[in-house]
DNA sequence: CTGAAAGCGCTTACAG
DNA sequence: CTGAAAGCGCTTACAG
């Protein structure tokens, strides 16, 4: 009996009176092992609290049994301000990994870091899940490198034509359309957009265009003078709203590209003496927990983060196993709260 | 030249015209390697984009270079409602791990799961970080098992005498005292406590006792009839506040054991027609982002989650390296907002 | 300063 | 159904 250290398959083999490979087979449920032998081995393994050494197993099998989650932090915020939107997704990703028998490595990264060549090459992970906002143009090049290296990955974000790799995202255009419909329906006519609606932020751009399309069905249009760039952060939303006010063009509603932007904007509007929703209706995107807490509570677009997490992992596992997989858009829904509770005029 | 597959140290050795062990030494910066040889090897490694195979390295060195973070979910909430309090801590933990050259495995667990015997034994992680609330009495037994197994771990939570293992926590008693001081100072006399102030929730108990001690210095006392059990969740806070109102004993302030409890309670009070802070002052604990968003904004106790994350990792690394380490309490501060903005009467 | 040798604990053909 | 053998890619004494 080995006194010190973890038991190995050889320890079990000695006790069971079989060879070490037989122990390995029994433990992995190989069908060729005699049922009685197998039961004896399993009993001993349980008794010794034996666990297969992952490093040895992975080395031999040339795989890791591990996925890596890379969460990109907004480089503009110095503190660790991960968008709370990702928290439930994180939960469903970890659960999905457990279901697939995969371990999950996690790492917070700056988009500028040299993250793209690390996990795959060192055999630490079989596949990558990429989460987080950031300038897509900067992102894209690294995604291409990943594809060239043969690294398996899935990304949360906009589903775009000709994009490198596979991504899962919500149907941003439809989400934007829901917002446009709603705002037009309550009689809003001049709708401002707070968010960088360019190809640097394809998700925001899709939301913008979706809203635009819905408005045009009502004979309305987005006014470029009412669009102010913003990244997904409260401070950025506050600044954008302030800029919008400074411009002096009239508006009766604001579609913020994310809840964090909306929250910052609401603070700026309140400070400026504007009443929400009477002077300006406000809509966000994401339905983070704080959206319920604001005064008034924020109307916003809900993304199914729980399904999203599962889908990210399921899709990545397909890729890892060499099976076909494709990008996917998840449906969105609008949740109407008091920030757009105007008397219906349209 | 190997066409397919990742390059190995042997590939580099061939190209550099040295033996494979020399490559290994050069890569790890072993001082005995000739500087010119080393530079040549490093250049080739970079060129081939070589990364040490973690599985092989870990197997040989009998360690993993990995820490595991176990986040306990509240079993009472069916969804993935991780307390947002832990998000910034998660960020600082991942950064601290990166600084120590450790990978971080993450897993969301039920306290009831059989988590305690998995990571160490399978060599997946050298040490464990345990986060999350839960019934300490149930927890304690598993911690003891961990200690018996020789598993290295640190826990975020109350620092208790005779506890199994090491924990890092905030100074809950002092945090409670700050609340007691403040409430007494603004003239509150009957202070309710929402939270399970028992040895099942030692953090809450410490907060309760700290508040009690501060009050007694003002000739005041906590009234057991004004204490209602609650776990750290909005729904639980709402229910506790409702129960408090049902009891019918007068109170002029509520100390909620966490912000989530406070937020739920505020909703219940507002629904019941109570004005905050005029009819009842409310204080929380944690300073989650939503605490700023409530109306009125919530006075609460700030824990230094960023330092906490670093300390958890630093302490665990000491343990992993066989160095001495000890439990630690971090200072707390009170941030006063409008939920206690009464005209000063005391 | 460098190389030959051993071995970490598994898994997987290959025989029998 | 089972065992002997090889080998995954490293690191680390041990010689020289």
XYZ file of C-alpha atoms (C1' of nucleotides) in Angstrom:
724
model
C 0.000 0.000 0.000
C 1.316 3.380 -0.963
C 1.178 5.542 2.102
C 1.856 8.901 0.606
C 0.659 10.524 -2.564
C -2.370 9.933 -4.716
C -3.103 6.361 -5.746
C -2.315 5.446 -9.357
C -3.860 2.920 -11.675
C -0.901 0.676 -10.882
C -1.818 0.686 -7.191
C -5.270 -0.471 -8.120
C -3.907 -3.102 -10.479
C -1.806 -4.617 -7.686
C -4.724 -4.820 -5.337
C -7.056 -6.204 -7.954
C -4.469 -8.701 -9.169
C -4.690 -7.519 -12.758
C -2.483 -5.522 -15.087
C -2.506 -1.777 -15.162
C -4.003 -1.515 -18.669
C -6.963 -3.583 -17.521
C -7.564 -1.057 -14.771
C -7.477 1.712 -17.351
C -9.985 -0.124 -19.514
C -12.301 -0.903 -16.637
C -12.292 2.686 -15.477
C -13.238 4.000 -18.875
C -15.986 1.453 -19.275
C -14.309 -0.405 -22.111
C -16.727 -3.207 -23.099
C -14.086 -5.888 -23.363
C -13.492 -6.053 -19.614
C -15.024 -8.950 -17.714
C -17.908 -7.572 -15.656
C -16.711 -9.157 -12.411
C -13.183 -7.900 -12.902
C -14.551 -4.485 -13.714
C -16.688 -4.326 -10.600
C -13.785 -5.380 -8.429
C -11.606 -2.676 -9.951
C -14.257 0.005 -9.606
C -14.800 -0.912 -5.969
C -11.114 -0.584 -5.197
C -10.895 2.674 -7.092
C -13.755 4.084 -5.093
C -12.263 2.863 -1.863
C -8.920 4.512 -2.578
C -10.681 7.630 -3.865
C -8.768 7.184 -7.070
C -9.041 9.780 -9.818
C -7.460 9.476 -13.224
C -4.493 11.798 -13.531
C -5.652 14.336 -16.066
C -2.167 15.338 -17.110
C -1.140 11.791 -17.957
C -4.418 11.026 -19.632
C -4.430 14.205 -21.664
C -0.805 13.821 -22.661
C -1.396 10.345 -23.918
C -4.630 11.197 -25.716
C -3.298 14.468 -27.071
C -6.250 16.473 -25.925
C -7.114 18.450 -22.860
C -10.732 17.894 -21.917
C -10.761 21.607 -21.295
C -12.315 24.646 -22.902
C -11.100 28.178 -22.315
C -13.316 31.200 -21.867
C -11.739 34.513 -22.808
C -13.615 37.522 -21.566
C -12.574 40.798 -23.088
C -12.634 43.770 -20.827
C -13.361 47.166 -22.139
C -9.939 48.788 -22.369
C -11.442 52.192 -21.721
C -12.479 51.359 -18.189
C -9.501 50.891 -15.915
C -11.338 48.875 -13.311
C -12.737 45.433 -13.711
C -16.095 46.446 -15.106
C -17.311 43.392 -16.885
C -20.738 43.998 -18.323
C -23.177 42.358 -15.888
C -24.926 41.048 -18.960
C -22.306 38.302 -19.115
C -22.816 36.958 -15.618
C -25.780 34.674 -16.300
C -24.089 33.575 -19.510
C -21.040 32.646 -17.497
C -23.258 30.510 -15.302
C -24.837 28.656 -18.173
C -21.483 28.154 -19.863
C -19.986 26.548 -16.783
C -22.978 24.285 -16.448
C -22.895 23.307 -20.093
C -19.202 22.501 -19.792
C -19.882 20.293 -16.819
C -22.539 18.497 -18.825
C -20.013 17.836 -21.574
C -17.435 16.656 -19.074
C -15.198 19.578 -19.943
C -13.244 21.732 -17.562
C -13.400 25.457 -18.104
C -10.433 27.765 -17.937
C -11.289 31.420 -17.587
C -9.257 34.461 -18.335
C -10.016 38.160 -18.563
C -8.161 39.759 -21.386
C -7.610 43.049 -23.042
C -8.491 42.877 -26.692
C -4.995 44.124 -27.368
C -3.321 41.258 -25.514
C -1.511 38.480 -27.263
C -4.168 35.980 -26.275
C -4.842 34.394 -29.601
C -1.936 32.001 -29.741
C -1.746 30.635 -26.285
C -4.338 28.163 -25.221
C -4.456 25.917 -28.203
C -0.730 25.627 -28.711
C 0.076 24.734 -25.155
C -2.590 22.046 -25.132
C -4.310 23.770 -22.268
C -7.638 23.868 -24.050
C -9.239 22.132 -27.009
C -11.360 25.128 -27.870
C -11.992 28.760 -27.077
C -15.102 30.716 -26.204
C -14.739 34.434 -26.837
C -16.972 36.868 -24.992
C -17.014 40.601 -24.701
C -17.437 43.788 -26.585
C -14.697 45.641 -28.303
C -13.691 47.180 -31.579
C -14.527 44.511 -34.140
C -12.048 45.800 -36.661
C -9.202 45.160 -34.249
C -10.755 41.863 -33.262
C -11.162 40.554 -36.789
C -7.481 40.176 -37.542
C -6.928 38.036 -34.491
C -9.904 35.891 -35.360
C -8.347 35.279 -38.742
C -5.095 34.200 -37.106
C -7.082 31.793 -34.976
C -8.689 30.290 -38.050
C -5.326 29.974 -39.800
C -3.837 28.231 -36.794
C -6.682 25.761 -36.839
C -7.786 26.803 -33.382
C -11.363 25.870 -32.653
C -13.437 28.723 -31.289
C -16.879 30.258 -31.049
C -17.571 33.897 -30.423
C -20.505 35.685 -28.874
C -21.416 38.568 -31.117
C -22.920 39.693 -34.350
C -23.368 37.076 -37.055
C -21.746 38.632 -40.116
C -21.181 37.519 -43.695
C -17.573 36.509 -44.385
C -16.621 36.598 -40.747
C -13.691 34.483 -39.593
C -14.983 31.533 -37.615
C -18.337 30.922 -36.057
C -20.374 33.193 -33.877
C -23.511 32.944 -31.841
C -25.390 36.150 -31.187
C -28.830 37.487 -30.677
C -30.862 38.808 -33.556
C -29.756 42.388 -33.058
C -31.602 43.686 -36.093
C -34.847 42.207 -34.863
C -34.193 43.567 -31.370
C -33.704 47.008 -32.879
C -36.873 46.587 -34.909
C -38.854 45.774 -31.769
C -37.598 49.018 -30.273
C -38.473 51.036 -33.393
C -41.958 49.508 -33.516
C -42.556 50.254 -29.882
C -41.330 53.837 -29.983
C -43.276 54.626 -33.128
C -46.286 52.985 -31.556
C -46.241 55.261 -28.534
C -45.973 58.308 -30.730
C -42.299 59.100 -30.718
C -41.087 60.834 -33.862
C -37.511 61.908 -33.309
C -35.489 58.999 -32.063
C -31.909 59.478 -30.981
C -29.430 56.594 -30.952
C -26.634 56.378 -28.393
C -23.986 53.904 -29.452
C -21.245 53.469 -31.999
C -23.313 52.404 -35.007
C -20.392 51.551 -37.243
C -18.702 48.412 -38.462
C -16.460 48.686 -35.416
C -19.463 47.662 -33.335
C -21.497 45.428 -35.635
C -23.981 44.543 -32.908
C -24.802 48.182 -32.324
C -24.960 48.755 -36.053
C -27.468 45.938 -36.510
C -29.583 47.356 -33.694
C -29.500 50.753 -35.331
C -30.469 49.417 -38.725
C -33.214 47.233 -37.308
C -34.711 50.244 -35.615
C -34.346 52.297 -38.775
C -36.159 49.672 -40.846
C -39.038 49.489 -38.401
C -39.376 53.263 -38.311
C -39.428 53.565 -42.080
C -42.478 51.300 -42.119
C -44.098 54.075 -40.105
C -42.877 56.780 -42.425
C -40.205 57.784 -39.934
C -36.431 57.914 -40.198
C -33.398 57.978 -37.969
C -31.704 61.348 -37.939
C -27.889 61.134 -38.143
C -27.674 64.321 -36.109
C -29.318 62.418 -33.277
C -26.755 59.614 -33.265
C -23.885 59.860 -30.784
C -21.134 57.274 -30.417
C -20.878 55.424 -27.123
C -19.358 52.228 -25.805
C -21.166 49.911 -23.458
C -20.498 51.702 -20.168
C -22.383 54.082 -17.927
C -19.836 56.840 -18.200
C -19.873 56.610 -21.959
C -23.682 56.798 -21.977
C -23.610 59.826 -19.732
C -21.148 61.576 -21.995
C -23.110 60.704 -25.120
C -26.364 62.013 -23.657
C -24.635 65.210 -22.646
C -23.313 65.601 -26.161
C -26.774 64.942 -27.558
C -28.235 67.717 -25.399
C -25.445 70.054 -26.400
C -26.241 69.621 -30.078
C -29.652 71.104 -29.464
C -31.598 69.106 -32.044
C -34.990 68.149 -30.668
C -35.697 64.482 -29.853
C -38.464 62.691 -27.994
C -36.925 59.254 -27.511
C -33.537 57.653 -27.027
C -32.587 54.161 -28.095
C -29.420 53.285 -26.181
C -27.378 50.492 -27.694
C -27.045 48.856 -24.263
C -28.548 49.137 -20.792
C -25.330 50.541 -19.354
C -25.434 53.331 -21.921
C -29.129 53.892 -21.162
C -28.500 54.141 -17.430
C -25.752 56.699 -17.879
C -27.951 58.641 -20.274
C -30.907 58.660 -17.884
C -28.718 60.182 -15.221
C -27.609 62.893 -17.604
C -31.197 63.612 -18.654
C -32.414 63.785 -15.067
C -29.583 66.108 -14.156
C -30.590 68.299 -17.090
C -34.142 68.467 -15.822
C -35.696 66.259 -18.497
C -38.508 64.004 -17.375
C -38.522 60.368 -18.438
C -40.632 59.277 -20.268
C -42.643 62.473 -20.722
C -39.882 64.593 -22.220
C -37.856 61.691 -23.516
C -38.630 57.980 -23.685
C -35.618 55.734 -23.096
C -35.002 52.173 -24.271
C -31.961 50.012 -23.582
C -30.681 46.628 -24.680
C -29.636 43.556 -22.635
C -31.979 43.598 -19.627
C -29.270 43.583 -16.996
C -30.500 43.426 -13.381
C -30.011 47.171 -12.913
C -32.573 47.882 -15.666
C -35.301 47.011 -13.197
C -33.878 49.285 -10.524
C -33.745 52.579 -12.340
C -36.384 55.257 -11.881
C -38.321 54.914 -14.017
C -37.637 51.244 -14.727
C -36.015 50.766 -18.109
C -37.722 49.349 -21.180
C -35.215 47.080 -22.855
C -34.540 44.159 -25.170
C -34.031 40.765 -23.557
C -31.483 38.327 -24.909
C -31.698 34.720 -23.907
C -28.335 34.481 -22.189
C -29.022 31.071 -20.726
C -29.654 29.456 -24.092
C -26.771 31.458 -25.492
C -24.304 29.928 -23.056
C -25.466 26.420 -23.798
C -25.330 26.992 -27.520
C -21.831 28.404 -27.355
C -20.577 25.294 -25.609
C -22.567 22.842 -27.718
C -21.349 24.461 -30.910
C -17.752 24.508 -29.740
C -17.926 20.835 -28.835
C -19.092 20.059 -32.349
C -16.119 21.923 -33.695
C -13.729 20.170 -31.333
C -15.061 16.820 -32.469
C -14.616 17.814 -36.089
C -18.327 17.956 -36.711
C -19.972 20.676 -38.792
C -21.379 23.692 -36.988
C -22.790 27.021 -37.994
C -23.373 30.535 -36.760
C -26.711 31.249 -35.186
C -28.957 34.155 -34.205
C -31.109 33.895 -31.108
C -34.519 35.568 -30.886
C -34.994 38.685 -28.787
C -37.991 40.061 -26.929
C -38.934 43.518 -25.758
C -39.827 44.111 -22.133
C -41.784 47.330 -21.705
C -41.315 49.252 -18.467
C -42.014 52.777 -17.279
C -39.235 54.524 -19.186
C -41.484 54.400 -22.254
C -44.863 54.591 -20.483
C -46.170 57.586 -22.409
C -49.794 58.170 -23.105
C -50.276 56.441 -26.436
C -50.340 59.015 -29.180
C -49.603 57.054 -32.327
C 10.449 19.975 -40.605
C 7.300 18.593 -39.093
C 4.448 19.673 -41.277
C 1.528 18.751 -39.147
C 0.928 19.090 -35.446
C 2.389 21.391 -32.858
C 6.166 21.631 -32.681
C 7.832 19.858 -29.748
C 11.027 20.583 -27.901
C 12.633 17.828 -29.965
C 11.848 19.717 -33.165
C 13.593 22.725 -31.770
C 16.535 20.628 -30.608
C 17.062 19.273 -34.122
C 17.040 22.696 -35.652
C 19.300 24.169 -33.027
C 21.664 21.211 -33.193
C 21.446 20.541 -29.470
C 19.820 17.906 -27.307
C 16.228 18.093 -26.236
C 17.038 18.624 -22.520
C 19.089 21.661 -23.436
C 16.066 23.112 -25.157
C 14.039 22.493 -22.054
C 16.621 24.232 -19.895
C 16.936 27.184 -22.225
C 13.219 27.665 -22.371
C 12.898 27.749 -18.618
C 15.778 30.147 -18.262
C 18.049 27.681 -16.505
C 21.295 29.596 -15.754
C 23.613 26.824 -16.857
C 22.794 27.260 -20.542
C 25.286 29.078 -22.727
C 23.816 32.481 -23.579
C 24.387 32.102 -27.307
C 22.888 28.639 -27.351
C 19.958 29.931 -25.355
C 19.307 32.837 -27.695
C 19.435 30.563 -30.696
C 16.946 28.205 -29.098
C 14.607 31.000 -28.069
C 14.658 32.443 -31.553
C 13.710 29.117 -33.101
C 10.999 28.575 -30.507
C 9.506 31.940 -31.298
C 9.713 31.313 -34.992
C 7.895 27.997 -34.716
C 5.418 29.500 -32.263
C 6.397 26.782 -29.843
C 4.588 26.449 -26.535
C 5.538 24.011 -23.819
C 3.012 21.198 -23.615
C 1.329 21.767 -20.298
C 0.204 18.207 -19.910
C 3.678 16.797 -20.310
C 5.245 19.450 -18.157
C 2.688 19.091 -15.411
C 2.847 15.328 -15.472
C 6.571 15.348 -15.080
C 6.605 18.014 -12.400
C 3.636 16.547 -10.593
C 1.780 19.776 -10.384
C -0.787 21.500 -12.476
C -0.010 25.205 -12.650
C -3.719 25.622 -12.200
C -6.025 26.870 -9.486
C -9.715 26.094 -9.361
C -12.413 28.551 -8.413
C -15.583 27.010 -7.020
C -18.510 29.375 -6.904
C -21.430 28.175 -4.848
C -24.815 29.073 -6.120
C -27.646 29.671 -3.782
C -29.638 26.444 -3.941
C -32.851 28.344 -3.267
C -32.765 30.223 -6.558
C -33.318 27.963 -9.521
C -31.733 30.277 -12.045
C -28.139 31.255 -12.257
C -28.306 34.164 -9.870
C -24.766 34.637 -8.751
C -24.513 37.567 -6.401
C -23.175 40.452 -8.520
C -20.937 41.196 -5.599
C -18.638 38.443 -6.840
C -18.137 39.801 -10.340
C -15.356 42.288 -9.608
C -13.761 39.699 -7.337
C -13.783 37.266 -10.216
C -11.959 39.842 -12.282
C -9.265 40.443 -9.731
C -8.841 36.712 -9.120
C -8.268 36.019 -12.794
C -5.761 38.833 -12.991
C -3.941 37.679 -9.880
C -3.759 34.160 -11.297
C -2.277 35.479 -14.507
C 0.314 37.355 -12.478
C 1.269 34.132 -10.716
C 1.403 32.267 -14.010
C -1.497 30.093 -12.934
C -4.422 29.013 -15.013
C -7.836 29.284 -13.463
C -10.505 26.622 -13.709
C -13.957 27.795 -12.823
C -16.985 25.852 -11.790
C -20.371 26.787 -10.404
C -21.472 24.344 -7.776
C -24.291 23.570 -5.486
C -23.117 23.429 -1.919
C -24.637 19.971 -1.809
C -22.566 18.684 -4.725
C -19.721 16.273 -4.309
C -17.193 18.904 -5.250
C -14.765 18.527 -2.431
C -12.825 15.540 -3.683
C -12.361 16.210 -7.312
C -9.904 18.821 -8.341
C -6.990 17.974 -6.141
C -7.089 14.242 -6.666
C -7.178 14.375 -10.408
C -4.254 16.792 -10.506
C -6.401 19.299 -12.276
C -5.628 22.020 -9.779
C -3.013 22.635 -7.112
C -5.393 24.623 -4.968
C -8.980 25.683 -4.563
C -10.644 29.050 -4.085
C -14.101 28.792 -2.580
C -16.571 31.613 -3.077
C -20.227 31.999 -2.309
C -22.748 32.145 0.421
C -24.487 29.173 1.870
C -25.305 27.412 5.090
C -22.005 27.331 6.925
C -22.977 24.362 9.034
C -23.357 22.240 5.899
C -20.209 23.745 4.462
C -18.036 23.082 7.477
C -18.012 19.305 7.168
C -16.784 19.470 3.620
C -14.087 21.924 4.549
C -12.901 19.458 7.167
C -12.716 16.712 4.544
C -10.650 19.029 2.395
C -8.230 19.622 5.248
C -7.969 15.891 5.971
C -7.217 15.169 2.322
C -4.444 17.713 2.421
C -6.128 19.790 -0.251
C -4.918 23.362 -0.317
C -7.708 25.919 -0.303
C -8.761 29.378 0.733
C -12.303 30.486 1.308
C -13.992 33.852 1.078
C -16.064 34.321 4.173
C -16.129 34.976 7.870
C -12.900 34.464 9.766
C -13.880 32.179 12.629
C -12.015 30.585 15.510
C -11.412 26.851 15.016
C -12.509 26.948 11.401
C -11.165 24.314 9.034
C -8.635 25.872 6.724
C -7.967 29.466 5.926
C -10.385 32.181 5.010
C -10.198 35.732 3.815
C -13.150 37.948 4.554
C -14.077 41.483 5.276
C -14.327 42.748 8.813
C -18.026 42.088 9.053
C -18.255 43.128 12.698
C -16.683 46.454 11.918
C -18.924 46.897 8.907
C -21.929 46.285 11.138
C -20.570 48.740 13.666
C -20.281 51.438 11.001
C -23.927 50.877 10.189
C -24.961 51.016 13.866
C -22.974 54.198 14.405
C -24.482 55.837 11.380
C -28.066 54.896 12.146
C -27.756 55.973 15.770
C -26.138 59.178 14.571
C -29.049 60.137 12.367
C -31.480 59.517 15.188
C -32.777 56.025 14.491
C -33.852 54.155 17.608
C -35.541 50.947 16.527
C -33.363 49.125 14.074
C -34.600 46.020 12.329
C -32.215 43.435 10.901
C -33.036 41.437 7.803
C -30.777 38.417 7.470
C -30.157 35.049 9.036
C -28.089 36.123 12.037
C -27.146 32.646 13.169
C -24.083 30.443 13.039
C -25.424 29.156 9.732
C -24.512 32.538 8.251
C -21.496 33.694 10.267
C -20.960 36.765 8.099
C -24.485 37.981 8.753
C -24.092 37.148 12.431
C -20.930 39.219 12.666
C -22.650 42.126 10.959
C -25.529 41.855 13.385
C -23.274 41.754 16.423
C -21.124 44.610 15.195
C -24.199 46.745 14.791
C -25.453 45.678 18.213
C -22.168 46.653 19.853
C -22.158 50.083 18.227
C -25.735 50.705 19.265
C -25.107 49.759 22.868
C -22.488 52.502 23.029
C -25.406 54.824 22.323
C -27.601 53.224 24.921
C -29.563 51.423 22.217
C -30.175 47.738 21.594
C -31.234 45.433 18.790
C -34.711 44.068 19.298
C -34.996 40.336 18.478
C -38.592 40.941 17.424
C -37.223 43.147 14.647
C -34.916 40.473 13.247
C -36.182 38.410 10.325
C -34.199 35.674 8.588
C -33.267 36.181 4.963
C -30.749 34.847 2.496
C -28.845 37.046 0.097
C -31.473 37.438 -2.623
C -34.033 40.044 -3.596
C -36.976 37.725 -3.193
C -35.826 36.725 0.241
C -35.444 40.382 1.237
C -38.907 41.173 -0.036
C -40.386 38.318 1.957
C -38.479 39.278 5.088
C -39.631 42.902 4.887
C -43.196 41.758 4.404
C -42.917 39.556 7.476
C -41.429 42.449 9.423
C -44.396 44.645 8.535
C -46.791 41.858 9.423
C -45.374 41.617 12.916
C -46.445 45.164 13.571
C -43.610 46.172 15.907
C -42.529 49.740 15.193
C -39.128 50.369 13.579
C -37.454 53.390 12.031
C -34.516 51.765 10.260
C -33.593 48.524 8.553
C -30.129 47.055 8.367
C -30.218 44.483 5.569
C -27.464 41.897 5.707
C -26.783 42.383 1.990
C -27.696 44.786 -0.801
C -29.856 42.212 -2.534
C -31.889 41.823 0.660
C -32.070 45.607 0.999
C -33.315 46.045 -2.561
C -36.060 43.483 -2.089
C -37.017 45.090 1.189
C -37.188 48.576 -0.311
C -39.620 47.316 -2.903
C -41.799 45.808 -0.200
C -41.707 49.017 1.853
C -42.575 51.183 -1.146
C -45.432 48.880 -2.046
C -46.671 49.214 1.534
C -46.619 52.985 1.255
C -43.611 53.578 3.505
C -41.316 56.410 2.520
C -37.569 55.876 2.514
C -35.776 57.308 4.417
C -38.416 59.356 6.215
C -40.470 56.456 7.514
C -37.689 53.939 7.446
C -33.977 54.366 6.757
C -32.401 51.448 4.874
C -28.799 50.272 4.837
C -27.353 47.377 2.876
C -24.020 45.602 2.643
C -21.725 44.913 -0.359
C -22.182 47.981 -2.577
C -23.202 46.100 -5.690
C -23.761 48.253 -8.775
C -27.535 48.205 -8.307
C -27.164 49.959 -4.930
C -26.549 53.184 -6.806
C -29.584 52.717 -9.010
C -32.322 52.342 -6.437
C -34.600 55.199 -5.488
C -33.458 56.480 -3.142
C -29.867 55.320 -3.649
C -28.826 52.806 -1.035
C -26.467 53.509 1.844
C -24.252 50.459 2.177
C -20.980 48.968 3.369
C -18.199 48.668 0.817
C -15.928 45.671 0.781
C -12.680 45.897 -1.069
C -13.354 43.119 -3.551
C -10.348 43.920 -5.690
C -7.885 43.493 -2.846
C -9.868 40.488 -1.701
C -9.357 38.671 -4.981
C -5.640 39.333 -4.970
C -5.306 38.229 -1.386
C -7.191 35.019 -2.006
C -4.812 34.073 -4.790
C -1.670 35.234 -3.002
C -2.613 33.310 0.111
C -3.447 30.186 -1.844
C -0.118 30.333 -3.644
C 1.653 30.453 -0.300
C -0.230 27.357 0.735
C 0.538 25.591 -2.523
C 4.226 26.317 -2.055
C 4.112 24.970 1.475
C 4.634 28.369 3.000
C 2.767 29.563 6.081
C -0.373 31.614 5.578
C -3.118 32.924 7.745
C -6.699 34.081 7.717
C -7.297 37.764 7.259
C -9.995 40.386 7.679
C -10.186 43.296 5.245
C -11.352 46.733 6.318
C -14.784 48.005 5.351
C -16.120 51.486 4.725
C -19.579 52.984 4.808
C -20.907 54.865 1.806
C -23.809 57.106 2.761
C -26.500 57.690 0.161
C -30.064 58.949 0.201
C -31.674 55.904 1.766
C -30.489 57.216 5.144
C -30.613 60.934 4.367
C -32.807 61.919 7.287
C -32.675 65.261 8.957
C -30.128 64.665 11.680
C -31.899 64.217 14.986
C -29.412 62.419 17.205
C 27.951 24.022 -20.112
C 25.749 19.746 -22.330
C 23.964 15.012 -23.246
C 22.147 10.157 -22.296
C 18.856 8.065 -19.431
C 14.956 7.571 -16.678
C 10.327 8.268 -15.634
C 5.852 11.129 -14.547
C 0.764 8.018 -15.236
C -1.757 7.161 -18.399
C -3.926 4.933 -23.338
C -3.701 2.179 -27.243
C -2.426 -0.848 -30.780
C -0.752 -5.608 -30.871
C -0.555 -10.416 -29.451
C -2.475 -14.167 -27.459
C -11.060 -11.095 -22.160
C -6.163 -9.800 -20.680
C -1.163 -8.604 -20.642
C 3.488 -6.846 -22.397
C 5.185 -3.018 -24.819
C 5.448 1.430 -26.553
C 5.066 6.199 -26.223
C 2.637 10.973 -25.354
C 6.419 15.485 -24.330
C 8.328 17.017 -21.005
C 11.930 17.660 -16.450
C 15.505 16.268 -13.608
C 19.125 13.923 -11.441
C 23.536 12.022 -13.056
C 27.784 11.992 -15.744
C 31.123 14.183 -18.112
